[in-house]
Structure formats: structure tokens, C-alpha cells
Short mmCIF file of C-alpha atoms and ligand atoms in Angstrom, two decimals:
data_model
loop_
_atom_site.label_atom_id
_atom_site.label_comp_id
_atom_site.label_asym_id
_atom_site.label_seq_id
_atom_site.Cartn_x
_atom_site.Cartn_y
_atom_site.Cartn_z
CA MET L 1 113.98 90.18 119.64
CA THR L 2 111.62 90.13 116.69
CA VAL L 3 112.76 91.65 113.43
CA THR L 4 109.96 93.53 111.69
CA TRP L 5 109.04 93.47 107.99
CA GLU L 6 110.08 97.11 107.78
CA GLU L 7 113.56 96.40 109.16
CA LEU L 8 114.08 93.86 106.37
CA GLY L 9 113.00 96.28 103.65
CA TRP L 10 109.33 95.30 103.31
CA GLU L 11 106.19 97.34 103.79
CA ARG L 12 103.67 95.09 105.53
CA VAL L 13 100.27 95.37 103.82
CA ALA L 14 98.27 92.68 105.66
CA ALA L 15 99.05 89.55 107.72
CA GLY L 16 101.71 87.64 105.78
CA VAL L 17 101.51 90.07 102.85
CA GLY L 18 103.99 92.77 101.98
CA ARG L 19 105.60 94.75 99.23
CA CYS L 20 108.89 96.42 98.50
CA ARG L 21 109.42 99.58 96.45
CA LEU L 22 112.60 99.25 94.46
CA PRO L 23 114.92 102.20 93.75
CA GLY L 24 115.31 103.66 90.28
CA TRP L 25 111.90 103.14 88.67
CA ASP L 26 109.99 102.77 91.95
CA CYS L 27 108.80 99.38 90.80
CA THR L 28 106.88 97.27 93.33
CA ALA L 29 107.60 93.66 94.20
CA GLY L 30 105.06 91.81 96.35
CA LEU L 31 105.38 88.96 98.82
CA VAL L 32 102.79 86.49 100.13
CA VAL L 33 103.83 84.03 102.81
CA GLY L 34 102.08 80.68 103.19
CA ALA L 35 103.03 77.55 105.11
CA GLY L 36 106.13 76.14 103.43
CA ALA L 37 105.51 78.21 100.30
CA VAL L 38 106.36 81.81 99.47
CA LEU L 39 105.04 83.75 96.48
CA MET L 40 106.97 86.67 95.03
CA ILE L 41 105.13 89.02 92.69
CA ASP L 42 107.46 90.50 90.07
CA ALA L 43 111.21 90.12 90.04
CA GLY L 44 112.86 93.52 89.69
CA SER L 45 114.75 95.03 86.76
CA SER L 46 118.02 93.06 86.81
CA LEU L 47 119.62 89.90 88.16
CA ALA L 48 121.10 91.94 91.02
CA GLU L 49 117.69 93.34 91.95
CA GLY L 50 116.12 89.88 91.73
CA ALA L 51 118.83 88.49 94.00
CA LEU L 52 118.26 91.30 96.48
CA LEU L 53 114.51 90.60 96.57
CA ARG L 54 115.09 86.90 97.02
CA ALA L 55 117.57 87.47 99.86
CA ARG L 56 115.16 89.85 101.60
CA ALA L 57 112.31 87.36 101.24
CA GLU L 58 114.40 84.48 102.55
CA LYS L 59 115.60 86.50 105.49
CA LEU L 60 112.03 87.35 106.42
CA THR L 61 110.47 83.91 105.90
CA GLY L 62 113.40 81.60 106.62
CA GLY L 63 112.43 79.62 103.49
CA ARG L 64 112.87 79.70 99.73
CA VAL L 65 110.75 81.64 97.30
CA THR L 66 108.75 78.78 95.78
CA HIS L 67 106.50 80.71 93.38
CA LEU L 68 106.96 83.76 91.21
CA ALA L 69 104.13 85.60 89.43
CA LEU L 70 105.01 88.12 86.71
CA THR L 71 102.38 90.84 86.28
CA HIS L 72 103.40 91.90 82.75
CA PRO L 73 106.33 91.78 80.33
CA HIS L 74 108.12 95.05 81.10
CA PHE L 75 111.80 95.03 81.97
CA ASP L 76 111.47 96.56 85.45
CA HIS L 77 109.10 93.75 86.50
CA VAL L 78 110.64 90.66 84.87
CA LEU L 79 114.39 90.93 84.21
CA GLY L 80 115.26 89.69 87.72
CA ALA L 81 113.35 86.42 87.26
CA ALA L 82 116.45 84.23 86.76
CA ALA L 83 117.48 85.01 90.35
CA PHE L 84 114.62 82.79 91.59
CA ALA L 85 116.07 79.39 90.73
CA GLY L 86 113.66 76.54 91.36
CA ALA L 87 110.57 78.72 91.69
CA GLU L 88 107.40 77.88 89.75
CA VAL L 89 106.87 80.87 87.46
CA PHE L 90 103.44 82.15 86.39
CA GLY L 91 102.40 84.74 83.81
CA ALA L 92 99.46 85.69 81.62
CA VAL L 93 99.18 83.59 78.49
CA GLY L 94 101.27 85.11 75.70
CA VAL L 95 103.71 86.80 78.09
CA ASP L 96 106.38 84.43 76.80
CA THR L 97 106.07 85.77 73.25
CA VAL L 98 107.67 89.12 74.05
CA PRO L 99 111.26 88.89 72.76
CA ALA L 100 114.07 89.14 75.33
CA GLU L 101 115.76 91.60 72.97
CA GLU L 102 112.78 93.95 73.25
CA LEU L 103 113.02 93.86 77.07
CA ARG L 104 116.78 94.46 76.92
CA ALA L 105 116.50 97.41 74.55
CA ASP L 106 113.70 98.98 76.59
CA ALA L 107 115.75 98.58 79.80
CA VAL L 108 118.73 100.36 78.23
CA ARG L 109 116.49 103.13 76.85
CA ASN L 110 115.22 103.60 80.40
CA GLY L 111 118.70 103.88 81.88
CA LEU L 112 119.61 100.35 83.04
CA ASP L 113 123.33 99.62 82.70
CA ALA L 114 123.89 97.93 79.30
CA THR L 115 125.83 94.96 80.70
CA ALA L 116 123.24 94.31 83.41
CA ALA L 117 120.48 94.47 80.80
CA GLU L 118 122.28 92.04 78.50
CA GLU L 119 123.03 89.57 81.30
CA ALA L 120 119.41 89.59 82.46
CA ALA L 121 117.99 89.25 78.93
CA ASP L 122 120.33 86.31 78.20
CA ALA L 123 119.23 84.54 81.39
CA LEU L 124 115.54 85.45 81.01
CA VAL L 125 113.20 82.94 82.62
CA ARG L 126 109.87 82.28 80.90
CA PRO L 127 106.80 81.34 82.91
CA ARG L 128 106.08 77.61 82.85
CA HIS L 129 102.48 78.21 83.91
CA LEU L 130 100.49 80.42 81.55
CA VAL L 131 97.23 81.74 82.98
CA CYS L 132 94.27 82.23 80.59
CA GLY L 133 91.46 83.01 83.03
CA GLU L 134 91.97 82.47 86.73
CA TRP L 135 94.28 80.16 88.66
CA THR L 136 94.02 79.40 92.38
CA LEU L 137 97.37 78.88 93.98
CA ASP L 138 97.52 77.08 97.32
CA LEU L 139 100.41 78.32 99.45
CA GLY L 140 99.57 76.08 102.39
CA GLY L 141 98.29 76.92 105.85
CA GLY L 142 94.88 77.80 104.41
CA ARG L 143 96.37 80.56 102.27
CA GLN L 144 95.01 80.51 98.74
CA VAL L 145 95.63 83.31 96.30
CA LEU L 146 94.00 83.99 92.96
CA LEU L 147 96.05 84.74 89.86
CA ALA L 148 93.78 86.42 87.32
CA ASN L 149 94.47 87.35 83.71
CA ILE L 150 92.24 90.42 83.46
CA GLY L 151 93.82 92.21 80.52
CA PRO L 152 94.62 93.35 78.06
CA GLY L 153 95.14 96.88 79.29
CA HIS L 154 98.55 98.21 80.28
CA THR L 155 99.95 95.42 78.05
CA ALA L 156 98.45 92.48 76.17
CA HIS L 157 99.42 90.17 79.06
CA ASP L 158 98.30 91.61 82.41
CA LEU L 159 98.13 89.32 85.44
CA VAL L 160 96.92 90.41 88.88
CA VAL L 161 97.16 88.64 92.23
CA VAL L 162 94.30 88.70 94.74
CA VAL L 163 95.03 87.68 98.32
CA PRO L 164 91.91 87.12 100.48
CA GLY L 165 91.69 89.20 103.68
CA PRO L 166 90.58 90.70 105.78
CA PRO L 167 91.43 93.03 104.30
CA PRO L 168 91.99 91.59 100.80
CA THR L 169 95.15 92.70 99.00
CA VAL L 170 95.27 93.13 95.22
CA PHE L 171 98.59 93.34 93.41
CA CYS L 172 97.65 95.32 90.30
CA GLY L 173 100.86 95.44 88.27
CA ASP L 174 100.91 98.59 86.15
CA LEU L 175 97.18 98.50 85.48
CA VAL L 176 97.20 100.96 88.39
CA GLU L 177 99.87 103.56 89.11
CA GLU L 178 99.90 105.99 91.99
CA SER L 179 103.21 107.83 91.59
CA GLY L 180 102.37 109.16 88.14
CA GLU L 181 99.94 108.86 85.25
CA PRO L 182 99.43 105.26 84.10
CA GLN L 183 102.01 104.63 81.38
CA ALA L 184 100.47 103.67 78.06
CA GLY L 185 103.25 102.55 75.71
CA PRO L 186 103.00 101.14 72.19
CA ASP L 187 102.07 97.73 73.66
CA ALA L 188 99.12 99.07 75.69
CA VAL L 189 95.53 98.26 74.73
CA PRO L 190 93.80 101.47 75.89
CA ALA L 191 90.32 100.53 74.62
CA ARG L 192 90.25 97.53 76.98
CA TRP L 193 92.00 99.07 80.00
CA PRO L 194 88.88 100.52 81.74
CA ALA L 195 87.14 97.12 81.51
CA ALA L 196 90.21 95.47 83.08
CA LEU L 197 89.94 97.88 86.01
CA ASP L 198 86.20 97.11 86.37
CA ARG L 199 87.15 93.46 86.73
CA LEU L 200 89.93 94.35 89.16
CA LEU L 201 87.43 96.19 91.37
CA GLU L 202 85.03 93.22 91.18
CA LEU L 203 87.77 90.85 92.31
CA GLY L 204 89.08 93.03 95.13
CA GLY L 205 85.91 94.71 96.34
CA GLU L 206 85.46 97.92 98.30
CA ASP L 207 87.64 97.02 101.28
CA ALA L 208 90.73 95.78 99.47
CA ARG L 209 94.10 97.40 99.59
CA TYR L 210 95.26 97.88 96.00
CA VAL L 211 99.02 97.72 95.48
CA PRO L 212 99.99 99.55 92.28
CA GLY L 213 102.99 98.70 90.12
CA HIS L 214 104.45 102.07 91.03
CA GLY L 215 103.57 104.19 94.06
CA ALA L 216 101.72 104.03 97.36
CA VAL L 217 98.98 101.53 98.26
CA VAL L 218 95.54 102.88 97.27
CA ASP L 219 91.85 102.11 97.85
CA ALA L 220 88.93 101.18 95.60
CA ALA L 221 87.92 104.82 95.16
CA PHE L 222 91.36 105.64 93.74
CA VAL L 223 91.19 102.73 91.30
CA ARG L 224 87.69 103.80 90.21
CA ALA L 225 88.86 107.37 89.62
CA GLN L 226 91.82 106.11 87.60
CA ARG L 227 89.48 103.91 85.58
CA ASP L 228 87.29 106.93 84.75
CA ALA L 229 90.33 109.08 83.90
CA LEU L 230 91.66 106.38 81.54
CA ALA L 231 88.24 106.03 79.89
CA ALA L 232 88.13 109.81 79.34
CA ARG L 233 91.76 109.96 78.16
CA PHE L 234 91.26 107.23 75.58
CA GLY L 235 87.69 108.13 74.63
CA VAL L 236 86.22 104.84 75.83
CA SER L 237 82.49 105.05 76.58
CA HIS L 238 80.59 102.93 79.16
ZN1 LIG G 301 104.83 98.33 82.98
#
């Protein structure tokens, strides 16, 4: 009897590629399976959520999560990182400068249990590999993924993951949101956001499946419309 991705809590997006929508903030975590290597994209909002993701990934793949890519320094995407012991952690250059205290306080403001937030902030794992431009990661078995620092936009440190297809899959972090308006907080760089989405569309192309940080998988037309809406909202020409 074969257990499906769905039965283990994953939505399968393409061959060997999936994502999981976490409860609470509907934050997405992604998974790319290679040969002897497994990449997780984002880590959940707490140590418990990180541990849950790791267990689900290990159950599906039968191996350890060997790589972790963090799309941006917001609590719901990074506070679970310490649950991935031994994984090589990647982030956009500068992501390690955001204070753990800022992540903790933001988590509590957004409703995470105060003890869980403190535990996760104390244990916070910083990426060892900081990506300036693009980084090709070889996961074995002919599976190479591209980590691209295409920001700033949603934050000053936005990293996306492009998995070749067919069809290609693009993990967008919160540069794209489907379940609500893109969230532009005090750390957003609105003037540069539309250009980041232009680059995202260049990297993924017309046929890619775009996985937003929050919400359902979308297509290139959706990303383009969101790009235009952001440009109008923030008064960015071109
Ligand atoms: Zn975010």
C-alpha cells in the first residue's frame, strides 16, 4: 500500500515537490526531495511546528531534512528552524541581522503563546549560508534548485526557491500572497517590490506554479496582477 503525500499532510505540487499549509497564520512550508537530500523551505512559527514539519518530511521521504531555506525573517517562517538539527541553513544576506527579540515580540503580538515564542527565539538558528545573488543547490539525482535573493520587497532579505520542471515550481515567500493582500510592514521596501516580482516572473516563466507564503498555489498571471496592484498601491511607475 502506498501512502500518498496528502495522507501525510502535504499538498503535492510537482514530482518530488510539495507544500504544507500550517494552521494559525496559514503559513506555507515547502519540500523538495532529491536523492539522499531533502530541502525544507521555511520552518514554521515555533519549535513545535518545526518539529511537526520535520516529522512529516521524514515520514514521507524516509530520510533526514538536510537543507533548510528561509524565505525571510518573519516569525511564522523562521522560529521553527532549531527543530532541523544538522541541516544546512540558507537565507538572504543580512537575514541574520534581524534581532531574535524582534521576532519574539512580533510573534507574541500576532498571538503566539509567550513561552513558545521565548523558547524559539532563544534557540533561533541563523543561516550559515548567506545568499547575495543566486545559489544552485544540488540535491542529488539530477535535482538542482536555485536559491535567489531577489529582494528587497516584502522585507530587506527576500529569498525565493526555483525548482525546475516541468512544470517549474517557485516558492515565493511572502513576496506573493493569495489568501489576502500582501502584507507590507515597517520592514517592507515597497518601492522595490514590483521589480522583485518582475525578476520572480523571469525566473519562473509562464508555466510555473507559484507557491505563495500564504494561500493557494497561483499562476504567472496572478503574480503579474499582484505586481501591478502593488505598483499602483505604492505609486511605483514602470
Ligand atoms: Zn512575512
